PDB file of C-alpha atoms and ligand atoms in Angstrom:
ATOM      1  CA  MET A   1     -14.108 -34.658 -55.667  1.00 47.00           C
ATOM      2  CA  GLY A   2     -15.377 -36.657 -52.673  1.00 56.00           C
ATOM      3  CA  GLU A   3     -17.545 -33.897 -51.268  1.00 75.00           C
ATOM      4  CA  GLN A   4     -21.223 -34.023 -52.336  1.00 91.00           C
ATOM      5  CA  PHE A   5     -21.733 -30.384 -53.307  1.00 97.00           C
ATOM      6  CA  VAL A   6     -24.564 -29.134 -55.526  1.00 98.00           C
ATOM      7  CA  VAL A   7     -24.002 -26.775 -58.470  1.00 98.00           C
ATOM      8  CA  ALA A   8     -26.700 -24.325 -59.638  1.00 99.00           C
ATOM      9  CA  VAL A   9     -26.551 -23.260 -63.292  1.00 99.00           C
ATOM     10  CA  SER A  10     -28.315 -20.550 -65.267  1.00 99.00           C
ATOM     11  CA  SER A  11     -27.896 -18.214 -68.228  1.00 99.00           C
ATOM     12  CA  ASP A  12     -29.713 -15.696 -70.345  1.00 98.00           C
ATOM     13  CA  HIS A  13     -30.822 -16.388 -73.924  1.00 98.00           C
ATOM     14  CA  ALA A  14     -27.445 -15.390 -75.387  1.00 98.00           C
ATOM     15  CA  ALA A  15     -25.737 -18.244 -73.571  1.00 99.00           C
ATOM     16  CA  PHE A  16     -28.532 -20.828 -73.622  1.00 98.00           C
ATOM     17  CA  ASP A  17     -26.570 -23.350 -75.714  1.00 98.00           C
ATOM     18  CA  LEU A  18     -23.521 -23.086 -73.468  1.00 99.00           C
ATOM     19  CA  LYS A  19     -25.739 -23.481 -70.391  1.00 99.00           C
ATOM     20  CA  GLN A  20     -27.226 -26.647 -71.857  1.00 98.00           C
ATOM     21  CA  ALA A  21     -23.755 -28.035 -72.533  1.00 99.00           C
ATOM     22  CA  ILE A  22     -22.686 -27.197 -68.968  1.00 99.00           C
ATOM     23  CA  VAL A  23     -25.745 -28.862 -67.432  1.00 99.00           C
ATOM     24  CA  ALA A  24     -25.176 -32.011 -69.524  1.00 98.00           C
ATOM     25  CA  HIS A  25     -21.460 -32.034 -68.603  1.00 98.00           C
ATOM     26  CA  LEU A  26     -22.176 -31.653 -64.891  1.00 98.00           C
ATOM     27  CA  ARG A  27     -24.920 -34.278 -64.890  1.00 98.00           C
ATOM     28  CA  THR A  28     -22.518 -36.779 -66.425  1.00 98.00           C
ATOM     29  CA  LYS A  29     -19.778 -35.831 -63.998  1.00 98.00           C
ATOM     30  CA  LEU A  30     -21.724 -35.379 -60.743  1.00 98.00           C
ATOM     31  CA  GLY A  31     -25.088 -37.085 -61.272  1.00 98.00           C
ATOM     32  CA  ASP A  32     -28.501 -35.468 -61.792  1.00 98.00           C
ATOM     33  CA  ALA A  33     -29.190 -34.882 -58.089  1.00 98.00           C
ATOM     34  CA  ARG A  34     -26.195 -32.564 -57.723  1.00 98.00           C
ATOM     35  CA  VAL A  35     -27.059 -30.239 -60.617  1.00 98.00           C
ATOM     36  CA  LEU A  36     -29.730 -27.543 -60.315  1.00 98.00           C
ATOM     37  CA  ASP A  37     -30.724 -26.256 -63.756  1.00 98.00           C
ATOM     38  CA  MET A  38     -32.308 -22.910 -62.931  1.00 98.00           C
ATOM     39  CA  GLY A  39     -33.274 -22.170 -66.519  1.00 98.00           C
ATOM     40  CA  PRO A  40     -34.134 -20.832 -68.937  1.00 98.00           C
ATOM     41  CA  ALA A  41     -35.854 -23.841 -70.509  1.00 98.00           C
ATOM     42  CA  ASP A  42     -35.397 -22.498 -74.038  1.00 98.00           C
ATOM     43  CA  ALA A  43     -33.609 -19.713 -75.889  1.00 98.00           C
ATOM     44  CA  SER A  44     -36.427 -17.167 -75.587  1.00 98.00           C
ATOM     45  CA  ARG A  45     -35.226 -13.707 -74.556  1.00 98.00           C
ATOM     46  CA  CYS A  46     -34.747 -13.263 -70.809  1.00 98.00           C
ATOM     47  CA  ASP A  47     -32.868 -10.814 -68.590  1.00 98.00           C
ATOM     48  CA  TYR A  48     -29.530 -11.760 -67.065  1.00 98.00           C
ATOM     49  CA  PRO A  49     -30.187  -9.990 -63.710  1.00 98.00           C
ATOM     50  CA  ASP A  50     -33.173 -12.304 -63.129  1.00 98.00           C
ATOM     51  CA  GLN A  51     -31.118 -15.402 -63.881  1.00 98.00           C
ATOM     52  CA  ALA A  52     -28.209 -14.188 -61.729  1.00 99.00           C
ATOM     53  CA  GLY A  53     -30.606 -13.732 -58.815  1.00 98.00           C
ATOM     54  CA  LYS A  54     -31.838 -17.323 -59.014  1.00 98.00           C
ATOM     55  CA  VAL A  55     -28.352 -18.789 -58.657  1.00 99.00           C
ATOM     56  CA  ALA A  56     -27.121 -16.208 -56.134  1.00 99.00           C
ATOM     57  CA  ARG A  57     -30.133 -16.838 -53.870  1.00 98.00           C
ATOM     58  CA  ALA A  58     -29.704 -20.620 -54.180  1.00 98.00           C
ATOM     59  CA  ILE A  59     -26.179 -20.196 -52.805  1.00 98.00           C
ATOM     60  CA  GLN A  60     -27.203 -17.702 -50.118  1.00 98.00           C
ATOM     61  CA  GLN A  61     -29.928 -20.113 -48.950  1.00 98.00           C
ATOM     62  CA  GLY A  62     -27.646 -23.153 -48.998  1.00 98.00           C
ATOM     63  CA  GLN A  63     -29.415 -25.047 -51.808  1.00 98.00           C
ATOM     64  CA  ALA A  64     -26.161 -25.056 -53.782  1.00 98.00           C
ATOM     65  CA  ARG A  65     -22.512 -24.588 -52.857  1.00 98.00           C
ATOM     66  CA  TYR A  66     -21.355 -23.439 -56.299  1.00 98.00           C
ATOM     67  CA  GLY A  67     -22.934 -21.728 -59.289  1.00 99.00           C
ATOM     68  CA  VAL A  68     -22.286 -21.211 -62.966  1.00 99.00           C
ATOM     69  CA  LEU A  69     -23.764 -18.181 -64.737  1.00 99.00           C
ATOM     70  CA  CYS A  70     -23.448 -17.448 -68.447  1.00 99.00           C
ATOM     71  CA  CYS A  71     -24.504 -14.542 -70.633  1.00 98.00           C
ATOM     72  CA  GLY A  72     -23.147 -13.152 -73.897  1.00 98.00           C
ATOM     73  CA  THR A  73     -20.022 -11.643 -72.412  1.00 99.00           C
ATOM     74  CA  GLY A  74     -20.347 -12.882 -68.838  1.00 99.00           C
ATOM     75  CA  ILE A  75     -20.082  -9.253 -67.735  1.00 99.00           C
ATOM     76  CA  GLY A  76     -23.696  -8.361 -67.009  1.00 98.00           C
ATOM     77  CA  ILE A  77     -24.472 -11.578 -65.196  1.00 99.00           C
ATOM     78  CA  SER A  78     -21.341 -11.322 -63.024  1.00 99.00           C
ATOM     79  CA  ILE A  79     -22.101  -7.701 -62.101  1.00 98.00           C
ATOM     80  CA  ALA A  80     -25.654  -8.688 -61.166  1.00 99.00           C
ATOM     81  CA  ALA A  81     -24.617 -11.751 -59.111  1.00 99.00           C
ATOM     82  CA  ASN A  82     -22.090  -9.718 -57.123  1.00 98.00           C
ATOM     83  CA  LYS A  83     -24.909  -7.460 -55.830  1.00 98.00           C
ATOM     84  CA  TYR A  84     -26.060 -10.302 -53.576  1.00 98.00           C
ATOM     85  CA  LYS A  85     -24.505 -10.274 -50.102  1.00 98.00           C
ATOM     86  CA  GLY A  86     -21.771 -12.807 -49.557  1.00 98.00           C
ATOM     87  CA  ILE A  87     -21.640 -13.765 -53.223  1.00 98.00           C
ATOM     88  CA  ARG A  88     -18.310 -13.749 -55.043  1.00 98.00           C
ATOM     89  CA  ALA A  89     -18.901 -14.258 -58.754  1.00 99.00           C
ATOM     90  CA  ALA A  90     -15.815 -14.362 -60.989  1.00 99.00           C
ATOM     91  CA  LEU A  91     -15.871 -13.703 -64.719  1.00 99.00           C
ATOM     92  CA  CYS A  92     -13.286 -16.073 -66.194  1.00 98.00           C
ATOM     93  CA  HIS A  93     -12.040 -16.528 -69.748  1.00 98.00           C
ATOM     94  CA  ASP A  94      -9.596 -19.363 -69.210  1.00 98.00           C
ATOM     95  CA  VAL A  95      -8.495 -22.192 -66.952  1.00 98.00           C
ATOM     96  CA  THR A  96      -5.945 -20.041 -65.111  1.00 98.00           C
ATOM     97  CA  THR A  97      -8.435 -17.427 -63.917  1.00 98.00           C
ATOM     98  CA  ALA A  98     -10.909 -20.196 -63.027  1.00 99.00           C
ATOM     99  CA  ARG A  99      -8.238 -21.764 -60.783  1.00 98.00           C
ATOM    100  CA  LEU A 100      -7.125 -18.485 -59.229  1.00 98.00           C
ATOM    101  CA  CYS A 101     -10.644 -17.276 -58.423  1.00 99.00           C
ATOM    102  CA  ARG A 102     -11.009 -20.359 -56.235  1.00 99.00           C
ATOM    103  CA  GLN A 103      -7.502 -20.296 -54.723  1.00 98.00           C
ATOM    104  CA  HIS A 104      -7.400 -16.571 -53.923  1.00 98.00           C
ATOM    105  CA  ASN A 105     -10.978 -15.271 -53.918  1.00 98.00           C
ATOM    106  CA  ASP A 106     -13.023 -18.276 -52.762  1.00 98.00           C
ATOM    107  CA  ALA A 107     -15.467 -17.504 -55.578  1.00 99.00           C
ATOM    108  CA  GLN A 108     -18.655 -19.554 -55.410  1.00 98.00           C
ATOM    109  CA  ILE A 109     -19.878 -18.610 -58.896  1.00 99.00           C
ATOM    110  CA  LEU A 110     -18.039 -19.053 -62.183  1.00 99.00           C
ATOM    111  CA  CYS A 111     -19.264 -16.627 -64.858  1.00 99.00           C
ATOM    112  CA  LEU A 112     -18.640 -17.311 -68.528  1.00 99.00           C
ATOM    113  CA  GLY A 113     -19.307 -15.387 -71.734  1.00 99.00           C
ATOM    114  CA  ALA A 114     -20.721 -17.570 -74.493  1.00 98.00           C
ATOM    115  CA  ARG A 115     -19.838 -15.014 -77.174  1.00 98.00           C
ATOM    116  CA  VAL A 116     -16.194 -14.826 -76.105  1.00 98.00           C
ATOM    117  CA  THR A 117     -15.272 -18.231 -74.664  1.00 98.00           C
ATOM    118  CA  GLY A 118     -15.600 -21.478 -76.611  1.00 98.00           C
ATOM    119  CA  GLU A 119     -17.336 -24.490 -75.146  1.00 98.00           C
ATOM    120  CA  THR A 120     -14.161 -26.566 -74.763  1.00 98.00           C
ATOM    121  CA  VAL A 121     -12.398 -23.877 -72.744  1.00 98.00           C
ATOM    122  CA  ALA A 122     -15.567 -23.176 -70.748  1.00 99.00           C
ATOM    123  CA  LEU A 123     -15.938 -26.821 -69.685  1.00 99.00           C
ATOM    124  CA  GLU A 124     -12.246 -27.140 -68.809  1.00 98.00           C
ATOM    125  CA  ALA A 125     -12.450 -23.936 -66.765  1.00 99.00           C
ATOM    126  CA  LEU A 126     -15.536 -25.317 -65.002  1.00 99.00           C
ATOM    127  CA  ASP A 127     -13.806 -28.595 -64.104  1.00 98.00           C
ATOM    128  CA  VAL A 128     -10.823 -26.731 -62.687  1.00 98.00           C
ATOM    129  CA  PHE A 129     -13.087 -24.311 -60.811  1.00 99.00           C
ATOM    130  CA  LEU A 130     -14.882 -27.192 -59.072  1.00 98.00           C
ATOM    131  CA  GLU A 131     -11.689 -29.105 -58.289  1.00 98.00           C
ATOM    132  CA  THR A 132      -9.683 -26.221 -56.827  1.00 98.00           C
ATOM    133  CA  PRO A 133      -9.850 -25.463 -53.087  1.00 98.00           C
ATOM    134  CA  PHE A 134      -9.575 -22.015 -51.463  1.00 98.00           C
ATOM    135  CA  GLU A 135      -6.038 -21.482 -50.180  1.00 98.00           C
ATOM    136  CA  GLY A 136      -7.125 -19.511 -47.120  1.00 98.00           C
ATOM    137  CA  GLY A 137      -4.185 -17.972 -45.216  1.00 98.00           C
ATOM    138  CA  ARG A 138      -3.458 -14.422 -46.347  1.00 98.00           C
ATOM    139  CA  HIS A 139      -6.371 -14.637 -48.804  1.00 98.00           C
ATOM    140  CA  ALA A 140      -8.906 -15.290 -46.051  1.00 98.00           C
ATOM    141  CA  GLY A 141      -8.279 -11.861 -44.528  1.00 98.00           C
ATOM    142  CA  ARG A 142      -8.878 -10.209 -47.895  1.00 98.00           C
ATOM    143  CA  VAL A 143     -12.147 -12.062 -48.431  1.00 98.00           C
ATOM    144  CA  ALA A 144     -13.152 -11.018 -44.905  1.00 98.00           C
ATOM    145  CA  LYS A 145     -12.562  -7.383 -45.926  1.00 98.00           C
ATOM    146  CA  ILE A 146     -14.949  -7.851 -48.862  1.00 98.00           C
ATOM    147  CA  HIS A 147     -17.529  -9.213 -46.422  1.00 97.00           C
ATOM    148  CA  ALA A 148     -16.942  -6.253 -44.113  1.00 98.00           C
ATOM    149  CA  ALA A 149     -17.610  -3.851 -47.016  1.00 97.00           C
ATOM    150  CA  GLU A 150     -20.974  -5.582 -47.408  1.00 95.00           C
ATOM    151  CA  GLY A 151     -21.761  -5.280 -43.711  1.00 95.00           C
ATOM    152  CA  LEU A 152     -21.356  -9.024 -43.157  1.00 92.00           C
TER     153      LEU A 152
HETATM  154  C1  RB5 B   1     -27.726  -9.928 -74.281  1.00 64.14           C
HETATM  155  O1  RB5 B   1     -27.867  -9.441 -75.588  1.00 64.14           O
HETATM  156  C2  RB5 B   1     -26.401  -9.464 -73.713  1.00 64.14           C
HETATM  157  O2  RB5 B   1     -26.411  -8.113 -73.447  1.00 64.14           O
HETATM  158  C3  RB5 B   1     -26.074 -10.248 -72.450  1.00 64.14           C
HETATM  159  O3  RB5 B   1     -26.060 -11.616 -72.743  1.00 64.14           O
HETATM  160  C4  RB5 B   1     -24.748  -9.961 -71.804  1.00 64.14           C
HETATM  161  O4  RB5 B   1     -23.694 -10.050 -72.699  1.00 64.14           O
HETATM  162  C5  RB5 B   1     -24.686  -8.762 -70.951  1.00 64.14           C
HETATM  163  O5  RB5 B   1     -23.691  -8.476 -70.281  1.00 64.14           O
END
């Protein structure tokens, strides 16, 4: 992992503990300067579309290359993140899907469900997500078609 990318992380209240574990894991692995904790600061109720928007905009604006978004199931926050142009947010439940969403889909955001995926699997999936490059080739044309559907 020679490249100095930044990772933006957020969650709703349902996944606050997992988000905290992810931020701590990434800070140890990458250093504080490469981790953007976009909240929440505590487990008070908050809405996953708001948190998805913070990370999606950070990627759109170039503040971060990758993002991690967590809610109870990972479903709501992935749906919300994918409404932002150019954003490919992948809901993953295991290491295999975390690898494939990078290799085939060039996903920038890993979405996780704290109520369905344990912390150990979540952190392993995150490591694999960040270490796996996009394969390009035939997959690049498919990603371009997604962009075209968004008017990009
Ligand atoms: C919050 O209760 C819950 O609905 C949310 O975390 C998420 O699972 C939605 O998709």
